[in-house]
Amino acid sequence: MKSIQERFSQRPKKEYFLFPLPKGNIRITRLQSLQSEIHKLKRNFV
């Protein structure tokens, strides 16, 4: 956990989101799941 937090603090946030760590990040996975859910909702309405 400490190593991931240290890497996150060292990198700029934008760069971190563009190039996530191989282990992945909770925020990034949540963002992707939200985008997929929104895509499904849009499909249902259209």
mmCIF file with all atom_site columns, N, CA and C in Angstrom:
data_model
loop_
_atom_site.group_PDB
_atom_site.id
_atom_site.type_symbol
_atom_site.label_atom_id
_atom_site.label_alt_id
_atom_site.label_comp_id
_atom_site.label_asym_id
_atom_site.label_entity_id
_atom_site.label_seq_id
_atom_site.pdbx_PDB_ins_code
_atom_site.Cartn_x
_atom_site.Cartn_y
_atom_site.Cartn_z
_atom_site.occupancy
_atom_site.B_iso_or_equiv
_atom_site.pdbx_formal_charge
_atom_site.auth_seq_id
_atom_site.auth_comp_id
_atom_site.auth_asym_id
_atom_site.auth_atom_id
_atom_site.pdbx_PDB_model_num
ATOM 1   N N  . MET A 1 1  ? 0.839   -1.204 0.000   1.00 0.00 ? 1  MET A N  1
ATOM 2   C CA . MET A 1 1  ? 0.000   0.000  0.000   1.00 0.00 ? 1  MET A CA 1
ATOM 3   C C  . MET A 1 1  ? 0.873   1.253  0.000   1.00 0.00 ? 1  MET A C  1
ATOM 4   N N  . LYS A 1 2  ? 1.914   1.251  0.848   1.00 0.00 ? 2  LYS A N  1
ATOM 5   C CA . LYS A 1 2  ? 2.772   2.441  0.947   1.00 0.00 ? 2  LYS A CA 1
ATOM 6   C C  . LYS A 1 2  ? 3.436   2.747  -0.390  1.00 0.00 ? 2  LYS A C  1
ATOM 7   N N  . SER A 1 3  ? 3.901   1.697  -1.072  1.00 0.00 ? 3  SER A N  1
ATOM 8   C CA . SER A 1 3  ? 4.597   1.925  -2.345  1.00 0.00 ? 3  SER A CA 1
ATOM 9   C C  . SER A 1 3  ? 3.660   2.590  -3.359  1.00 0.00 ? 3  SER A C  1
ATOM 10  N N  . ILE A 1 4  ? 2.410   2.141  -3.404  1.00 0.00 ? 4  ILE A N  1
ATOM 11  C CA . ILE A 1 4  ? 1.443   2.720  -4.349  1.00 0.00 ? 4  ILE A CA 1
ATOM 12  C C  . ILE A 1 4  ? 1.177   4.174  -3.996  1.00 0.00 ? 4  ILE A C  1
ATOM 13  N N  . GLN A 1 5  ? 0.993   4.453  -2.704  1.00 0.00 ? 5  GLN A N  1
ATOM 14  C CA . GLN A 1 5  ? 0.721   5.828  -2.275  1.00 0.00 ? 5  GLN A CA 1
ATOM 15  C C  . GLN A 1 5  ? 1.915   6.722  -2.582  1.00 0.00 ? 5  GLN A C  1
ATOM 16  N N  . GLU A 1 6  ? 3.138   6.213  -2.374  1.00 0.00 ? 6  GLU A N  1
ATOM 17  C CA . GLU A 1 6  ? 4.335   7.003  -2.663  1.00 0.00 ? 6  GLU A CA 1
ATOM 18  C C  . GLU A 1 6  ? 4.415   7.324  -4.156  1.00 0.00 ? 6  GLU A C  1
ATOM 19  N N  . ARG A 1 7  ? 4.152   6.338  -4.989  1.00 0.00 ? 7  ARG A N  1
ATOM 20  C CA . ARG A 1 7  ? 4.180   6.571  -6.442  1.00 0.00 ? 7  ARG A CA 1
ATOM 21  C C  . ARG A 1 7  ? 3.131   7.597  -6.840  1.00 0.00 ? 7  ARG A C  1
ATOM 22  N N  . PHE A 1 8  ? 1.948   7.496  -6.225  1.00 0.00 ? 8  PHE A N  1
ATOM 23  C CA . PHE A 1 8  ? 0.859   8.420  -6.545  1.00 0.00 ? 8  PHE A CA 1
ATOM 24  C C  . PHE A 1 8  ? 1.249   9.838  -6.158  1.00 0.00 ? 8  PHE A C  1
ATOM 25  N N  . SER A 1 9  ? 1.881   9.992  -4.985  1.00 0.00 ? 9  SER A N  1
ATOM 26  C CA . SER A 1 9  ? 2.258   11.330 -4.513  1.00 0.00 ? 9  SER A CA 1
ATOM 27  C C  . SER A 1 9  ? 3.369   11.904 -5.396  1.00 0.00 ? 9  SER A C  1
ATOM 28  N N  . GLN A 1 10 ? 4.240   11.028 -5.921  1.00 0.00 ? 10 GLN A N  1
ATOM 29  C CA . GLN A 1 10 ? 5.346   11.504 -6.758  1.00 0.00 ? 10 GLN A CA 1
ATOM 30  C C  . GLN A 1 10 ? 4.845   11.958 -8.128  1.00 0.00 ? 10 GLN A C  1
ATOM 31  N N  . ARG A 1 11 ? 3.859   11.272 -8.668  1.00 0.00 ? 11 ARG A N  1
ATOM 32  C CA . ARG A 1 11 ? 3.364   11.613 -10.010 1.00 0.00 ? 11 ARG A CA 1
ATOM 33  C C  . ARG A 1 11 ? 2.303   12.708 -9.942  1.00 0.00 ? 11 ARG A C  1
ATOM 34  N N  . PRO A 1 12 ? 2.222   13.535 -11.005 1.00 0.00 ? 12 PRO A N  1
ATOM 35  C CA . PRO A 1 12 ? 1.090   14.461 -11.128 1.00 0.00 ? 12 PRO A CA 1
ATOM 36  C C  . PRO A 1 12 ? -0.203  13.670 -11.329 1.00 0.00 ? 12 PRO A C  1
ATOM 37  N N  . LYS A 1 13 ? -1.319  14.232 -10.880 1.00 0.00 ? 13 LYS A N  1
ATOM 38  C CA . LYS A 1 13 ? -2.587  13.500 -10.947 1.00 0.00 ? 13 LYS A CA 1
ATOM 39  C C  . LYS A 1 13 ? -2.974  13.198 -12.393 1.00 0.00 ? 13 LYS A C  1
ATOM 40  N N  . LYS A 1 14 ? -2.820  14.185 -13.286 1.00 0.00 ? 14 LYS A N  1
ATOM 41  C CA . LYS A 1 14 ? -3.197  13.980 -14.689 1.00 0.00 ? 14 LYS A CA 1
ATOM 42  C C  . LYS A 1 14 ? -2.393  12.832 -15.291 1.00 0.00 ? 14 LYS A C  1
ATOM 43  N N  . GLU A 1 15 ? -1.081  12.850 -15.045 1.00 0.00 ? 15 GLU A N  1
ATOM 44  C CA . GLU A 1 15 ? -0.226  11.802 -15.590 1.00 0.00 ? 15 GLU A CA 1
ATOM 45  C C  . GLU A 1 15 ? -0.623  10.449 -15.009 1.00 0.00 ? 15 GLU A C  1
ATOM 46  N N  . TYR A 1 16 ? -0.988  10.444 -13.735 1.00 0.00 ? 16 TYR A N  1
ATOM 47  C CA . TYR A 1 16 ? -1.369  9.191  -13.070 1.00 0.00 ? 16 TYR A CA 1
ATOM 48  C C  . TYR A 1 16 ? -2.622  8.599  -13.719 1.00 0.00 ? 16 TYR A C  1
ATOM 49  N N  . PHE A 1 17 ? -3.596  9.464  -14.029 1.00 0.00 ? 17 PHE A N  1
ATOM 50  C CA . PHE A 1 17 ? -4.828  8.960  -14.632 1.00 0.00 ? 17 PHE A CA 1
ATOM 51  C C  . PHE A 1 17 ? -4.590  8.520  -16.074 1.00 0.00 ? 17 PHE A C  1
ATOM 52  N N  . LEU A 1 18 ? -3.668  9.186  -16.774 1.00 0.00 ? 18 LEU A N  1
ATOM 53  C CA . LEU A 1 18 ? -3.366  8.796  -18.147 1.00 0.00 ? 18 LEU A CA 1
ATOM 54  C C  . LEU A 1 18 ? -2.589  7.486  -18.173 1.00 0.00 ? 18 LEU A C  1
ATOM 55  N N  . PHE A 1 19 ? -1.666  7.318  -17.219 1.00 0.00 ? 19 PHE A N  1
ATOM 56  C CA . PHE A 1 19 ? -0.831  6.120  -17.166 1.00 0.00 ? 19 PHE A CA 1
ATOM 57  C C  . PHE A 1 19 ? -0.976  5.465  -15.794 1.00 0.00 ? 19 PHE A C  1
ATOM 58  N N  . PRO A 1 20 ? -2.055  4.705  -15.559 1.00 0.00 ? 20 PRO A N  1
ATOM 59  C CA . PRO A 1 20 ? -2.260  4.055  -14.268 1.00 0.00 ? 20 PRO A CA 1
ATOM 60  C C  . PRO A 1 20 ? -1.239  2.944  -14.037 1.00 0.00 ? 20 PRO A C  1
ATOM 61  N N  . LEU A 1 21 ? -1.032  2.594  -12.778 1.00 0.00 ? 21 LEU A N  1
ATOM 62  C CA . LEU A 1 21 ? -0.110  1.518  -12.434 1.00 0.00 ? 21 LEU A CA 1
ATOM 63  C C  . LEU A 1 21 ? -0.687  0.180  -12.895 1.00 0.00 ? 21 LEU A C  1
ATOM 64  N N  . PRO A 1 22 ? 0.171   -0.817 -13.125 1.00 0.00 ? 22 PRO A N  1
ATOM 65  C CA . PRO A 1 22 ? -0.305  -2.133 -13.553 1.00 0.00 ? 22 PRO A CA 1
ATOM 66  C C  . PRO A 1 22 ? -1.325  -2.722 -12.569 1.00 0.00 ? 22 PRO A C  1
ATOM 67  N N  . LYS A 1 23 ? -1.129  -2.452 -11.273 1.00 0.00 ? 23 LYS A N  1
ATOM 68  C CA . LYS A 1 23 ? -2.050  -2.985 -10.262 1.00 0.00 ? 23 LYS A CA 1
ATOM 69  C C  . LYS A 1 23 ? -3.427  -2.340 -10.378 1.00 0.00 ? 23 LYS A C  1
ATOM 70  N N  . GLY A 1 24 ? -3.469  -1.133 -10.928 1.00 0.00 ? 24 GLY A N  1
ATOM 71  C CA . GLY A 1 24 ? -4.750  -0.451 -11.092 1.00 0.00 ? 24 GLY A CA 1
ATOM 72  C C  . GLY A 1 24 ? -5.060  0.430  -9.895  1.00 0.00 ? 24 GLY A C  1
ATOM 73  N N  . ASN A 1 25 ? -6.016  1.304  -10.074 1.00 0.00 ? 25 ASN A N  1
ATOM 74  C CA . ASN A 1 25 ? -6.410  2.227  -9.013  1.00 0.00 ? 25 ASN A CA 1
ATOM 75  C C  . ASN A 1 25 ? -7.918  2.170  -8.835  1.00 0.00 ? 25 ASN A C  1
ATOM 76  N N  . ILE A 1 26 ? -8.372  2.296  -7.593  1.00 0.00 ? 26 ILE A N  1
ATOM 77  C CA . ILE A 1 26 ? -9.810  2.219  -7.298  1.00 0.00 ? 26 ILE A CA 1
ATOM 78  C C  . ILE A 1 26 ? -10.560 3.317  -8.042  1.00 0.00 ? 26 ILE A C  1
ATOM 79  N N  . ARG A 1 27 ? -9.980  4.527  -8.055  1.00 0.00 ? 27 ARG A N  1
ATOM 80  C CA . ARG A 1 27 ? -10.651 5.650  -8.711  1.00 0.00 ? 27 ARG A CA 1
ATOM 81  C C  . ARG A 1 27 ? -10.814 5.384  -10.208 1.00 0.00 ? 27 ARG A C  1
ATOM 82  N N  . ILE A 1 28 ? -9.757  4.873  -10.836 1.00 0.00 ? 28 ILE A N  1
ATOM 83  C CA . ILE A 1 28 ? -9.790  4.624  -12.280 1.00 0.00 ? 28 ILE A CA 1
ATOM 84  C C  . ILE A 1 28 ? -10.839 3.556  -12.599 1.00 0.00 ? 28 ILE A C  1
ATOM 85  N N  . THR A 1 29 ? -10.867 2.475  -11.809 1.00 0.00 ? 29 THR A N  1
ATOM 86  C CA . THR A 1 29 ? -11.830 1.403  -12.065 1.00 0.00 ? 29 THR A CA 1
ATOM 87  C C  . THR A 1 29 ? -13.248 1.915  -11.864 1.00 0.00 ? 29 THR A C  1
ATOM 88  N N  . ARG A 1 30 ? -13.445 2.757  -10.846 1.00 0.00 ? 30 ARG A N  1
ATOM 89  C CA . ARG A 1 30 ? -14.776 3.324  -10.609 1.00 0.00 ? 30 ARG A CA 1
ATOM 90  C C  . ARG A 1 30 ? -15.187 4.207  -11.781 1.00 0.00 ? 30 ARG A C  1
ATOM 91  N N  . LEU A 1 31 ? -14.238 5.006  -12.282 1.00 0.00 ? 31 LEU A N  1
ATOM 92  C CA . LEU A 1 31 ? -14.533 5.894  -13.408 1.00 0.00 ? 31 LEU A CA 1
ATOM 93  C C  . LEU A 1 31 ? -14.942 5.076  -14.628 1.00 0.00 ? 31 LEU A C  1
ATOM 94  N N  . GLN A 1 32 ? -14.203 4.003  -14.911 1.00 0.00 ? 32 GLN A N  1
ATOM 95  C CA . GLN A 1 32 ? -14.522 3.155  -16.062 1.00 0.00 ? 32 GLN A CA 1
ATOM 96  C C  . GLN A 1 32 ? -15.896 2.509  -15.899 1.00 0.00 ? 32 GLN A C  1
ATOM 97  N N  . SER A 1 33 ? -16.208 2.036  -14.688 1.00 0.00 ? 33 SER A N  1
ATOM 98  C CA . SER A 1 33 ? -17.507 1.399  -14.454 1.00 0.00 ? 33 SER A CA 1
ATOM 99  C C  . SER A 1 33 ? -18.633 2.415  -14.616 1.00 0.00 ? 33 SER A C  1
ATOM 100 N N  . LEU A 1 34 ? -18.407 3.652  -14.133 1.00 0.00 ? 34 LEU A N  1
ATOM 101 C CA . LEU A 1 34 ? -19.412 4.706  -14.289 1.00 0.00 ? 34 LEU A CA 1
ATOM 102 C C  . LEU A 1 34 ? -19.643 4.995  -15.769 1.00 0.00 ? 34 LEU A C  1
ATOM 103 N N  . GLN A 1 35 ? -18.563 5.093  -16.535 1.00 0.00 ? 35 GLN A N  1
ATOM 104 C CA . GLN A 1 35 ? -18.690 5.374  -17.971 1.00 0.00 ? 35 GLN A CA 1
ATOM 105 C C  . GLN A 1 35 ? -19.458 4.254  -18.670 1.00 0.00 ? 35 GLN A C  1
ATOM 106 N N  . SER A 1 36 ? -19.190 3.007  -18.302 1.00 0.00 ? 36 SER A N  1
ATOM 107 C CA . SER A 1 36 ? -19.893 1.880  -18.924 1.00 0.00 ? 36 SER A CA 1
ATOM 108 C C  . SER A 1 36 ? -21.378 1.904  -18.558 1.00 0.00 ? 36 SER A C  1
ATOM 109 N N  . GLU A 1 37 ? -21.677 2.239  -17.295 1.00 0.00 ? 37 GLU A N  1
ATOM 110 C CA . GLU A 1 37 ? -23.084 2.321  -16.867 1.00 0.00 ? 37 GLU A CA 1
ATOM 111 C C  . GLU A 1 37 ? -23.814 3.420  -17.636 1.00 0.00 ? 37 GLU A C  1
ATOM 112 N N  . ILE A 1 38 ? -23.155 4.577  -17.791 1.00 0.00 ? 38 ILE A N  1
ATOM 113 C CA . ILE A 1 38 ? -23.750 5.695  -18.536 1.00 0.00 ? 38 ILE A CA 1
ATOM 114 C C  . ILE A 1 38 ? -23.994 5.278  -19.984 1.00 0.00 ? 38 ILE A C  1
ATOM 115 N N  . HIS A 1 39 ? -23.038 4.543  -20.566 1.00 0.00 ? 39 HIS A N  1
ATOM 116 C CA . HIS A 1 39 ? -23.179 4.077  -21.947 1.00 0.00 ? 39 HIS A CA 1
ATOM 117 C C  . HIS A 1 39 ? -24.405 3.170  -22.080 1.00 0.00 ? 39 HIS A C  1
ATOM 118 N N  . LYS A 1 40 ? -24.598 2.284  -21.105 1.00 0.00 ? 40 LYS A N  1
ATOM 119 C CA . LYS A 1 40 ? -25.761 1.382  -21.127 1.00 0.00 ? 40 LYS A CA 1
ATOM 120 C C  . LYS A 1 40 ? -27.056 2.183  -21.037 1.00 0.00 ? 40 LYS A C  1
ATOM 121 N N  . LEU A 1 41 ? -27.079 3.168  -20.127 1.00 0.00 ? 41 LEU A N  1
ATOM 122 C CA . LEU A 1 41 ? -28.281 3.991  -19.962 1.00 0.00 ? 41 LEU A CA 1
ATOM 123 C C  . LEU A 1 41 ? -28.599 4.731  -21.259 1.00 0.00 ? 41 LEU A C  1
ATOM 124 N N  . LYS A 1 42 ? -27.573 5.292  -21.894 1.00 0.00 ? 42 LYS A N  1
ATOM 125 C CA . LYS A 1 42 ? -27.781 6.018  -23.153 1.00 0.00 ? 42 LYS A CA 1
ATOM 126 C C  . LYS A 1 42 ? -28.361 5.085  -24.209 1.00 0.00 ? 42 LYS A C  1
ATOM 127 N N  . ARG A 1 43 ? -27.868 3.861  -24.273 1.00 0.00 ? 43 ARG A N  1
ATOM 128 C CA . ARG A 1 43 ? -28.362 2.888  -25.249 1.00 0.00 ? 43 ARG A CA 1
ATOM 129 C C  . ARG A 1 43 ? -29.846 2.603  -25.009 1.00 0.00 ? 43 ARG A C  1
ATOM 130 N N  . ASN A 1 44 ? -30.224 2.457  -23.740 1.00 0.00 ? 44 ASN A N  1
ATOM 131 C CA . ASN A 1 44 ? -31.621 2.149  -23.410 1.00 0.00 ? 44 ASN A CA 1
ATOM 132 C C  . ASN A 1 44 ? -32.546 3.291  -23.821 1.00 0.00 ? 44 ASN A C  1
ATOM 133 N N  . PHE A 1 45 ? -32.091 4.535  -23.613 1.00 0.00 ? 45 PHE A N  1
ATOM 134 C CA . PHE A 1 45 ? -32.943 5.681  -23.937 1.00 0.00 ? 45 PHE A CA 1
ATOM 135 C C  . PHE A 1 45 ? -33.005 5.914  -25.445 1.00 0.00 ? 45 PHE A C  1
ATOM 136 N N  . VAL A 1 46 ? -31.914 5.641  -26.146 1.00 0.00 ? 46 VAL A N  1
ATOM 137 C CA . VAL A 1 46 ? -31.876 5.843  -27.601 1.00 0.00 ? 46 VAL A CA 1
ATOM 138 C C  . VAL A 1 46 ? -32.387 4.581  -28.293 1.00 0.00 ? 46 VAL A C  1
#
